[in-house]
Short mmCIF file of C-alpha atoms in Angstrom, two decimals:
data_model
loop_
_atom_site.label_atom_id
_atom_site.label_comp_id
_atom_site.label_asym_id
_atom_site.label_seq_id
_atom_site.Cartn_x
_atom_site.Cartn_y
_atom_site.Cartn_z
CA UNK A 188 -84.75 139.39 -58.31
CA UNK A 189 -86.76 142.40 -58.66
CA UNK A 190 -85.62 143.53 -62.51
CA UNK A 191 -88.44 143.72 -64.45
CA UNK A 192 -86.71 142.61 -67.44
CA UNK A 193 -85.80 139.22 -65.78
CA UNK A 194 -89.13 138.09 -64.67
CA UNK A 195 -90.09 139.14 -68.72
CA UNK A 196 -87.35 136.10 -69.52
CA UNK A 197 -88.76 133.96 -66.34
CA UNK A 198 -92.90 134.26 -67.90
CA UNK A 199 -91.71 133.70 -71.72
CA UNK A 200 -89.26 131.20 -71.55
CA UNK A 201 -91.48 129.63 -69.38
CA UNK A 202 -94.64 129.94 -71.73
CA UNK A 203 -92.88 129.42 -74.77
CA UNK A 204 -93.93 125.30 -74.73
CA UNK A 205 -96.94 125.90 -72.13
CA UNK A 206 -98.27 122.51 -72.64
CA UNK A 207 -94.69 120.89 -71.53
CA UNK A 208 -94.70 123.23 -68.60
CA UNK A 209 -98.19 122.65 -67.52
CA UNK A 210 -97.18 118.82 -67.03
CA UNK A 211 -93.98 119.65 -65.84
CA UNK A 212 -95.66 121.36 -63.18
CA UNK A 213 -98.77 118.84 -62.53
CA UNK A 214 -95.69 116.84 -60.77
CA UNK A 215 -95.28 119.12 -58.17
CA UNK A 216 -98.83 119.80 -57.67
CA UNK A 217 -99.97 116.60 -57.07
CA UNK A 218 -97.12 115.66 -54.85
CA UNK A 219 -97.57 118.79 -52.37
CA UNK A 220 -101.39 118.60 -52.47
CA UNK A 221 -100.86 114.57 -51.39
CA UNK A 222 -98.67 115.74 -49.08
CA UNK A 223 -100.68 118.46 -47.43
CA UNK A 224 -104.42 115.86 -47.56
CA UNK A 225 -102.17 112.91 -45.91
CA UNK A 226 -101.31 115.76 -43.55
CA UNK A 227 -105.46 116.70 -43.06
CA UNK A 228 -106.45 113.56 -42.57
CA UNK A 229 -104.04 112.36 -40.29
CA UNK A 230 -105.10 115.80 -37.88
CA UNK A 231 -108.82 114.50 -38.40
CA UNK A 232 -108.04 111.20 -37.10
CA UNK A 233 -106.15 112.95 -34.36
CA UNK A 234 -109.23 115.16 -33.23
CA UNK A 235 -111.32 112.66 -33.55
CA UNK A 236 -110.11 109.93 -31.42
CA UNK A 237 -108.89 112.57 -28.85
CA UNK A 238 -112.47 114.04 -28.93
CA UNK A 239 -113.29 110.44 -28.22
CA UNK A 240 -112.21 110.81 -24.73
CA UNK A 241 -114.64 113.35 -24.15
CA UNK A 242 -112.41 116.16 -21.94
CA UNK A 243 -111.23 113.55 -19.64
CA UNK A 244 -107.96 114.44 -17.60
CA UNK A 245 -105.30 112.42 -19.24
CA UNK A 246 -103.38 113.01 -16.77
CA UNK A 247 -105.05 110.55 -14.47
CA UNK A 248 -105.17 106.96 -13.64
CA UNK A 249 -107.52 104.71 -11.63
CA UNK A 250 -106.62 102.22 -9.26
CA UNK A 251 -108.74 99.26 -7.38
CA UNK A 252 -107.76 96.47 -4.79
CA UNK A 253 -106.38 93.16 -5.76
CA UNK A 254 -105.34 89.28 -4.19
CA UNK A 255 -102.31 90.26 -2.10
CA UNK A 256 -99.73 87.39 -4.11
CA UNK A 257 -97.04 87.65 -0.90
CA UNK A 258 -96.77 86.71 2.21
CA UNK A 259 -95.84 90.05 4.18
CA UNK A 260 -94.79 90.70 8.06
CA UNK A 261 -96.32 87.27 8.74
CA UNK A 262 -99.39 87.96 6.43
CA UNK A 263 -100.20 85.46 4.17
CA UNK A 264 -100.83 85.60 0.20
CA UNK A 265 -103.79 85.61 -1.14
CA UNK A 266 -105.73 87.87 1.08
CA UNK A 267 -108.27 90.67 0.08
CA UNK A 268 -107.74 94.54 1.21
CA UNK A 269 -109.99 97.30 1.02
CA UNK A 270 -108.84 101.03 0.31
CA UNK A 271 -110.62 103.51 3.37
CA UNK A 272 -110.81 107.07 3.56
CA UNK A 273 -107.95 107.64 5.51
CA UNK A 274 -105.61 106.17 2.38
CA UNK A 275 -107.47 109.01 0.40
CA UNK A 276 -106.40 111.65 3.20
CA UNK A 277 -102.76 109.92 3.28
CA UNK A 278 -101.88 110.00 -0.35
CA UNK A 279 -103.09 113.73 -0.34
CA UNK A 280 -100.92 114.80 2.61
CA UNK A 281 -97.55 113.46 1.27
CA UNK A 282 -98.41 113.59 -2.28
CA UNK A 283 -98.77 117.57 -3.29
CA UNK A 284 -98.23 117.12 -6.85
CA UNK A 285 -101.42 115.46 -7.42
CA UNK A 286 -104.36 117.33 -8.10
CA UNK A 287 -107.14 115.30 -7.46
CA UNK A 288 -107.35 112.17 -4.96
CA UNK A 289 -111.11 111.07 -5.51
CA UNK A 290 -112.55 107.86 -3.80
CA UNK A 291 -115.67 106.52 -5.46
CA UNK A 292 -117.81 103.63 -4.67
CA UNK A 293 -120.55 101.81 -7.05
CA UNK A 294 -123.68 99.90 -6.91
CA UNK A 295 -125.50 97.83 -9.65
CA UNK A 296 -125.02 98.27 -12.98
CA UNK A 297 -123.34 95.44 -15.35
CA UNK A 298 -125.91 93.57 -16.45
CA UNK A 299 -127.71 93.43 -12.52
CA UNK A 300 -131.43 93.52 -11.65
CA UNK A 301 -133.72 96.82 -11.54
CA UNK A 302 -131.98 98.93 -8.75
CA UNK A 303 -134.10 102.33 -9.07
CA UNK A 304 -137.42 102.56 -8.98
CA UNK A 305 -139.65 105.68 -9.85
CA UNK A 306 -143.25 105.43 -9.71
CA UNK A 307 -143.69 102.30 -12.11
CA UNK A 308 -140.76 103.04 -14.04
CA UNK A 309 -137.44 101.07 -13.06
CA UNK A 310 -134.07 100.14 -14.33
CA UNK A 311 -130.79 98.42 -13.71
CA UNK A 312 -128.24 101.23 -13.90
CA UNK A 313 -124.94 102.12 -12.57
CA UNK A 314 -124.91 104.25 -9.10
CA UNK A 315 -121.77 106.15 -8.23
CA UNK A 316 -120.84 107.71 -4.74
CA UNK A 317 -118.20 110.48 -5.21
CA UNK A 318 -116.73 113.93 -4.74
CA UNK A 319 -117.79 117.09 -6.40
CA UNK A 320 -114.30 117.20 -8.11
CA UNK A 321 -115.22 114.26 -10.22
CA UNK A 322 -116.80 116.27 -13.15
CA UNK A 323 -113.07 118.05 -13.79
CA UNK A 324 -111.65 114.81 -14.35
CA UNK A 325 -114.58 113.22 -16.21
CA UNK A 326 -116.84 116.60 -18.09
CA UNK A 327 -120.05 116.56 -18.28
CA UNK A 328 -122.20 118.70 -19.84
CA UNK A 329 -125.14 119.68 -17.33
CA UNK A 330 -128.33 120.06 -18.93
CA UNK A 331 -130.64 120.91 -15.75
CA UNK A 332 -129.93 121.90 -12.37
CA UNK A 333 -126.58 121.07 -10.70
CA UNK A 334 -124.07 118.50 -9.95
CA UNK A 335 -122.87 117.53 -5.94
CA UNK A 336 -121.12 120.01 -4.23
CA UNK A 337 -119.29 120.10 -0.68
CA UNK A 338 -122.40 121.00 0.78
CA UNK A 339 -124.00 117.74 -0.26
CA UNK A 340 -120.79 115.40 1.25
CA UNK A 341 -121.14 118.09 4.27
CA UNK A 342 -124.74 117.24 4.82
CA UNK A 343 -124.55 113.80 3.75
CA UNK A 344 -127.55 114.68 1.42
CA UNK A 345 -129.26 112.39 -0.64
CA UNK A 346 -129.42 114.18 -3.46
CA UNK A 347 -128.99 112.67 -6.98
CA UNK A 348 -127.70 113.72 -10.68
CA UNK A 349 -129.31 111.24 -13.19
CA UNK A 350 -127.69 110.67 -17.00
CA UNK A 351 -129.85 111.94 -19.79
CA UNK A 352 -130.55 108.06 -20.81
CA UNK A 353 -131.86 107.47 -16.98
CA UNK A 354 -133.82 110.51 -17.12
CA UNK A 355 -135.56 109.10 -20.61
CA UNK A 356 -136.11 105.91 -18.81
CA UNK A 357 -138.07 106.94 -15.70
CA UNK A 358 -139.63 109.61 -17.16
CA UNK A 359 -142.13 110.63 -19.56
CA UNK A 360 -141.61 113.10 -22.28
CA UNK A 361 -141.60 116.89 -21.12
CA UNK A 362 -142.18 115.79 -17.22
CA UNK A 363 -140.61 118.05 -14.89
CA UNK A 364 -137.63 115.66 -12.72
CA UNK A 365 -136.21 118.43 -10.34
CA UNK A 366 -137.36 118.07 -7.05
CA UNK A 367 -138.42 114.43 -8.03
CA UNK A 368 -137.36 111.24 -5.84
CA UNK A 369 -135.96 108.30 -7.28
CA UNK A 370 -135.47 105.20 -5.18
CA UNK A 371 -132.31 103.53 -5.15
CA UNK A 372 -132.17 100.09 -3.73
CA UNK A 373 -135.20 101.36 -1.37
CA UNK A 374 -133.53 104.93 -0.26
CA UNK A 375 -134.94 107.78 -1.23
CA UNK A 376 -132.63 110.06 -3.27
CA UNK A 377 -133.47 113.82 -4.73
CA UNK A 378 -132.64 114.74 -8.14
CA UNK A 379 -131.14 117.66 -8.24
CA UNK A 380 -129.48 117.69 -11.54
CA UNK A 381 -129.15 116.33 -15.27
CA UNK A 382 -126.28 115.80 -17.13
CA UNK A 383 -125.19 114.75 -20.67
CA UNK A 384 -121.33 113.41 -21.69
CA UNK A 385 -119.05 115.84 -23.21
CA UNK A 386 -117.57 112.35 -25.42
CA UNK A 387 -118.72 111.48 -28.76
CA UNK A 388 -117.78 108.01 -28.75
CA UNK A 389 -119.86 104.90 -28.99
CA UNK A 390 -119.95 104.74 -25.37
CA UNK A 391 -121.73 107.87 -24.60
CA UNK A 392 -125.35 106.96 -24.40
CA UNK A 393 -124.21 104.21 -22.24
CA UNK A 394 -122.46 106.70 -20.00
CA UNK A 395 -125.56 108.71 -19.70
CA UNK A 396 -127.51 106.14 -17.94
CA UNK A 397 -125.46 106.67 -14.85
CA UNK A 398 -126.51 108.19 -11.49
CA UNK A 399 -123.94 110.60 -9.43
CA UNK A 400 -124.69 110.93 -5.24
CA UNK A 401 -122.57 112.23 -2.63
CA UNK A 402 -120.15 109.99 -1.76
CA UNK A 403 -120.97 111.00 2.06
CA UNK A 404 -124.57 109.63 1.39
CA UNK A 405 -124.00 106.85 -0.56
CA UNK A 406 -121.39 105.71 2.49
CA UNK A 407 -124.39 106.01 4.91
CA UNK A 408 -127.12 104.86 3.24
CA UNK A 409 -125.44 101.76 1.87
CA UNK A 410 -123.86 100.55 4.59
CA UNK A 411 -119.98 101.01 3.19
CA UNK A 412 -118.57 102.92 6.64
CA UNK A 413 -115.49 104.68 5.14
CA UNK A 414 -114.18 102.21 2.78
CA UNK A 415 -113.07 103.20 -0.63
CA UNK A 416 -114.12 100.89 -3.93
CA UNK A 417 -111.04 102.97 -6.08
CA UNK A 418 -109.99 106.12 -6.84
CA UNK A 419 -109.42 108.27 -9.78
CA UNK A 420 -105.91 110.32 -9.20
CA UNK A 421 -105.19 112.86 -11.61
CA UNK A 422 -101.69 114.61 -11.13
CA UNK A 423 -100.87 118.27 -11.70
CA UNK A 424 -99.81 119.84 -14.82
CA UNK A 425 -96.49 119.39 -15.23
CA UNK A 426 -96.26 116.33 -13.33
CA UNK A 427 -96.68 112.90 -15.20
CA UNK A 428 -98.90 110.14 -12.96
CA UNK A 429 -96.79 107.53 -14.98
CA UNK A 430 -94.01 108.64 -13.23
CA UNK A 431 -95.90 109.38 -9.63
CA UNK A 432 -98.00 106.24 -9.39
CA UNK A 433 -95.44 104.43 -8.11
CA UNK A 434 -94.90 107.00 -4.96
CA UNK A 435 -98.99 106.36 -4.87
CA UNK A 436 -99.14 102.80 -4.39
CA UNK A 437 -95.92 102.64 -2.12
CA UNK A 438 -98.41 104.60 0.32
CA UNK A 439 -101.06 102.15 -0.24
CA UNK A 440 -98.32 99.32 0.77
CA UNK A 441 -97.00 100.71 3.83
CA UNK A 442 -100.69 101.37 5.43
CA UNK A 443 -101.80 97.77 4.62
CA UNK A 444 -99.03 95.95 5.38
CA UNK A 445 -98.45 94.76 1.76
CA UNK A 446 -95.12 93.33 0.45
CA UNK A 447 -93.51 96.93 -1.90
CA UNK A 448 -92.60 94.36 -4.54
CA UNK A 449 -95.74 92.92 -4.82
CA UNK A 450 -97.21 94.64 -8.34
CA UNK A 451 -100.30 92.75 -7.87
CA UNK A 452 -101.89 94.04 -5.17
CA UNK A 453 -102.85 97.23 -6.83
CA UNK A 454 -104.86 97.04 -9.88
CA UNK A 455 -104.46 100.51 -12.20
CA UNK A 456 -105.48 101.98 -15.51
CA UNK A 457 -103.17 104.63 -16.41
CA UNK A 458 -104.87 107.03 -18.67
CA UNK A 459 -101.88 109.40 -19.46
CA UNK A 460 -99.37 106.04 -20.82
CA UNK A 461 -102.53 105.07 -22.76
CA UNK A 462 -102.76 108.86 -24.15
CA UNK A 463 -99.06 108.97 -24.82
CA UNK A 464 -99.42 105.83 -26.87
CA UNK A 465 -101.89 107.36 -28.98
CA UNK A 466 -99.98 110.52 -29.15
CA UNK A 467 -96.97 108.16 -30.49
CA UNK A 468 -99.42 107.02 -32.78
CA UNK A 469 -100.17 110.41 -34.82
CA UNK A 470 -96.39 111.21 -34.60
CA UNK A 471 -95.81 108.39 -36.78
CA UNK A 472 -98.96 108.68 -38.85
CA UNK A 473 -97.55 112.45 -39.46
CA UNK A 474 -94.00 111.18 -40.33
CA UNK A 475 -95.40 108.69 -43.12
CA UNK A 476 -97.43 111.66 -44.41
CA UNK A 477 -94.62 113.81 -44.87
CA UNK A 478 -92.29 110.52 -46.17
CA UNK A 479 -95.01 109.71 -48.85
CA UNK A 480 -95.41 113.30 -49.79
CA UNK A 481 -92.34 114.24 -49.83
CA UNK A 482 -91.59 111.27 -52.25
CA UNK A 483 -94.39 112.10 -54.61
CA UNK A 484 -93.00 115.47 -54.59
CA UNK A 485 -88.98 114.25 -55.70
CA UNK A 486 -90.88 112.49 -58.64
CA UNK A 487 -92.15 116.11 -59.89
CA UNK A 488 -88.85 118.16 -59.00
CA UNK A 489 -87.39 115.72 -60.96
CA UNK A 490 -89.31 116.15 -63.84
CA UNK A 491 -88.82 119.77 -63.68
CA UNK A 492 -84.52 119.38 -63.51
CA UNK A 493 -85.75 116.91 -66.59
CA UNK A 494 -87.62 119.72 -68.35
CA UNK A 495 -84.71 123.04 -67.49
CA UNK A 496 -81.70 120.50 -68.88
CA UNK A 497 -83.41 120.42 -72.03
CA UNK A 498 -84.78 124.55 -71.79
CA UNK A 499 -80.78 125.46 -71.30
CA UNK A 500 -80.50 122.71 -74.20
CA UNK A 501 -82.79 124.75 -76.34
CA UNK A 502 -81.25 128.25 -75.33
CA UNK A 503 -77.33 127.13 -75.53
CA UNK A 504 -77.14 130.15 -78.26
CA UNK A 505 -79.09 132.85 -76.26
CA UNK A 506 -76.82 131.79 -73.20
CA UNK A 507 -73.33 131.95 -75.72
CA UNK A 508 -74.72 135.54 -76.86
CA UNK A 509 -75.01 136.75 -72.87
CA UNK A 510 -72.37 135.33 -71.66
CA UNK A 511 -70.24 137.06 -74.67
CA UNK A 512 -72.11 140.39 -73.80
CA UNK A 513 -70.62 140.42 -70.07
CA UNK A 514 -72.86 138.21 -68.20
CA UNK A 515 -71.36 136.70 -65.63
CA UNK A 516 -72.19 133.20 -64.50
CA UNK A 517 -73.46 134.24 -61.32
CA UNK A 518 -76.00 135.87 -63.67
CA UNK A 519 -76.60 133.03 -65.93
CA UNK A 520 -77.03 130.41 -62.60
CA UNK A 521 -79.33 133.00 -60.88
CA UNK A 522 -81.32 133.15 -64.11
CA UNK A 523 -81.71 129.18 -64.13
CA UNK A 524 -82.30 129.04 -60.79
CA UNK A 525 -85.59 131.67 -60.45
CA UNK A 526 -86.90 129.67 -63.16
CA UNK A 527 -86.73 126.44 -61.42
CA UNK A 528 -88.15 127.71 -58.19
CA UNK A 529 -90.64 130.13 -59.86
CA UNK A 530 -92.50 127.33 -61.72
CA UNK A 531 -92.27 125.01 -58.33
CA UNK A 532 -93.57 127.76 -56.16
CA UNK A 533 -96.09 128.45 -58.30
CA UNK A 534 -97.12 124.77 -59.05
CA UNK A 535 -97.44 124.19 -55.64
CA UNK A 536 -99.28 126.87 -54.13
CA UNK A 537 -101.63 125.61 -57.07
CA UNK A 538 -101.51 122.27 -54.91
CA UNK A 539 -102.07 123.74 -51.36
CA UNK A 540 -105.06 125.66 -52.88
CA UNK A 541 -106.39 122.55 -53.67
CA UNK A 542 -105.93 120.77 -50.55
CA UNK A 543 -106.93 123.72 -48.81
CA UNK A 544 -110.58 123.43 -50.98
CA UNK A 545 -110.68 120.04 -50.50
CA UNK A 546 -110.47 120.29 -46.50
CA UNK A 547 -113.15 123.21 -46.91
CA UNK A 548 -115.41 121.13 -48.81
CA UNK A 549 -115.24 117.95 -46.77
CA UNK A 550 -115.44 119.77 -43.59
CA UNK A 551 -118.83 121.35 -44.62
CA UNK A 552 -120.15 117.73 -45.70
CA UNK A 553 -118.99 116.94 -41.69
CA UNK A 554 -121.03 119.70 -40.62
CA UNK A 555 -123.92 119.17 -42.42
CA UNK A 556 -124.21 115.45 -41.61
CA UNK A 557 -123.25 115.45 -38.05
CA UNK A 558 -119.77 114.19 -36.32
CA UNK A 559 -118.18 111.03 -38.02
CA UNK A 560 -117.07 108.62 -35.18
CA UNK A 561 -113.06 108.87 -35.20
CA UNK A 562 -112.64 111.35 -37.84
CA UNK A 563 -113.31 115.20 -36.72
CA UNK A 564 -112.02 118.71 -38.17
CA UNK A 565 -109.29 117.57 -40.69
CA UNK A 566 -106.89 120.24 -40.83
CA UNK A 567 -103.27 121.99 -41.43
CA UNK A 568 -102.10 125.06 -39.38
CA UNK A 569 -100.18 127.51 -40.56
CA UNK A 570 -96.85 126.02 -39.68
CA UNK A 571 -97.73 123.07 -42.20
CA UNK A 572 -97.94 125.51 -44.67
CA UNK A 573 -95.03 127.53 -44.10
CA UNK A 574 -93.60 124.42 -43.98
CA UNK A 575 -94.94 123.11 -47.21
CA UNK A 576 -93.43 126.31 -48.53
CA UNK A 577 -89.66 126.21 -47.37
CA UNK A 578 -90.11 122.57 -48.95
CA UNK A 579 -90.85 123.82 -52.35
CA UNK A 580 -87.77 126.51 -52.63
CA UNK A 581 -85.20 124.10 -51.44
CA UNK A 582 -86.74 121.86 -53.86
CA UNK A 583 -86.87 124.50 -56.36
CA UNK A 584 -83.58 125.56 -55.82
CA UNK A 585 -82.72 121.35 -55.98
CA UNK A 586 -83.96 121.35 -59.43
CA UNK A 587 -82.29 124.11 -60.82
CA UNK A 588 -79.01 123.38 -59.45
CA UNK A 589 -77.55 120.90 -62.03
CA UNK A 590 -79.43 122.64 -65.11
CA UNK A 591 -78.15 125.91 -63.82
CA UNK A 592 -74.25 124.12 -63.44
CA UNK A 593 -74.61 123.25 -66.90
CA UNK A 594 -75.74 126.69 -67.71
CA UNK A 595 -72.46 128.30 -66.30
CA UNK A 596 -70.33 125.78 -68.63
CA UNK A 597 -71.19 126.44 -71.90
CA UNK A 598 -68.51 128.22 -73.59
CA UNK A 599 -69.36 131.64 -75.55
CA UNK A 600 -67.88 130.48 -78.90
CA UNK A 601 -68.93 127.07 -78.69
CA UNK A 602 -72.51 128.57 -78.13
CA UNK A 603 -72.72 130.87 -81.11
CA UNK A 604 -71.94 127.60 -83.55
CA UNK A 605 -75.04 126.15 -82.13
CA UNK A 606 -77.60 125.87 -84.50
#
């Protein structure tokens, strides 16, 4: 591998019929440059829809009250039940592997009539009471001021963090809002705070037109005692909610009375099984990238066994001459063989160069324009292109093999007669 002499043979029999090696080799270019943009574009459909859910713990789910559908203890079907604070404290205390147990009521919002008023600016938007913990399962970016704290539910406040599209809506352009007081359904609240949404999704202006109290104050000035409208319940890492909600809402059932095979009661959206869905997605997407480039690549290894069967054609004589001199065919095989994976190595390094540009370049028309919706960062790490390499010596060696078997064959005498 590291005589001179034989990488002399390797570059001129190689460059002896350029023009035939130069397609030979196009084969193998294209197929691992296919292989390694399916493999880009796939990762920048992948950051992009996971950038879609803005930070949000995955690992979280949300659950509401339903129509009890049996009849339970000598409780009928088809009553109502509300969640209260004391389910919140009960699910912490024998659930430890959870994380976070937020309750969370709402007002307005959905299409309602003007709920907050400031000055002679109003506007219909969607009023949440809830726990300071909230922002570490849903981020936000906070552009002024703060967001609620324990001091706030403590206090019972009325303090306020408005969305970047409320704060646009009730005020005008460059007007100082901290310290302000916007009126919710006639009670006075404080703003305290700003925030934008860490998503880039379609639904983030929408998101920003939201308003964040205590949930403390909200409970009090609203008239809600302790009940609970639903909760957001993220587990801990290395716990799965999929596999914990079940514990969760077996809690819920016991406290009101509710029949533990009734599914209907509780009403969820689990976020992680959603997540792992989409995760199953790009899994797929990845193994049809390497299936499809991996084909197109067979079609040029192919062409290059094609292309050394008809080289150890054209050098029967020079192969008779060595052989005759002493070479053994361990010599004669390994000769074949460097060849073969020389001009594939070679060929497709040319290919991942090319990718590798063509990410570069489209990543810098991304930046320049701003974030495409769904499509963010196309990439390949490192371990695609080790990967991509350990691909193109097996296949190298895969294409030499037979041309180098046939090598080994050919008898010294019956060489030298070959004209």
């Amino acid at each position: 591998m590291f005589s001179r002499d034989r990488w002399d043979e390797i570059i001129e029999a190689l460059s002896r019929n350029w023009f035939r090696t130069a397609l030979t080799a196009f084969g193998v270019l294209w197929g691992i440059f296919i292989l390694v943009v399916l493999l880009a574009a796939g990762k920048g459909l992948e950051n992009g829809v996971k950038k879609g859910f803005g930070g949000i713990a995955t690992n979280s789910m949300f659950m509401w009250t339903q129509t009890i559908s049996k009849s339970y203890k000598g409780l009928p079907k088809g009553r109502r039940f509300s969640y209260d604070l004391d389910d919140v404290a009960a699910i912490k205390e024998n659930m430890p592997q959870l994380r976070y147990v937020s309750p969370r009521n709402q007002l307005g919002g959905f299409g309602g009539a003007n709920n907050v008023v400031r000055g002679l600016n109003s506007g219909a938007f969607n009023v949440y009471g809830d726990y300071p913990e909230y922002i570490e399962q849903q981020p936000m970016n906070i552009t002024s001021g703060r967001f609620l704290n324990y001091g706030d539910i403590e206090g019972k406040r009325k303090i306020a963090v408005i969305g970047e599209g409320v704060r646009k809506a009730l005020y005008d352009k460059g007007e100082e809002h901290i310290g302000t007081y916007v009126k919710i359904n006639g009670v006075n609240f404080m703003v305290v705070g700003t925030y934008s949404m860490v998503s880039s999704n379609g639904n983030a202006e929408e998101d920003e037109k939201q308003i964040y109290v205590p949930f403390t104050a909200f409970s009090q000035a609203f008239n809600m005692g302790n009940r609970v409208g639903w909760m957001a319940v993220t587990a801990k890492d290395g716990y799965s909610i999929t596999q914990l909600k079940s514990e969760v809402f077996d809690i819920i059932k016991n406290r009101h009375s509710i029949h533990p095979k009734d599914d209907r009661a509780i009403g969820n959206f689990d976020l992680y099984e959603e997540f792992q869905k989409v995760d199953g997605l790009f899994i797929a997407l990845k193994i049809v990238a390497y299936f499809v480039g991996i084909l197109v690549l067979l079609s040029g290894i192919i062409g290059i066994s094609n292309i050394m069967l008809i080289v150890v054609k054209e050098r029967t004589k020079e192969i008779g001459i060595r052989r005759a001199l002493g070479a053994s065919p361990w010599s004669i095989r390994g000769q074949i063989l460097m060849e073969s994976v020389f001009l594939t190595i070679i060929s497709g390094m040319m290919g991942i160069s090319l990718g590798t540009a063509l990410i570069y370049i489209l990543n810098k028309i991304l930046d320049a324009n701003g974030p495409v919706e769904m499509f963010a960062n196309p990439s390949v790490d490192l371990g695609t292109v080790i990967t991509a390499l350990l691909i193109l010596i097996f296949s190298g060696l895969l294409a030499g093999f037979i041309p180098a078997q046939n090598a080994i064959k050919v008898k010294p005498i019956d060489a030298l007669r070959n004209e």
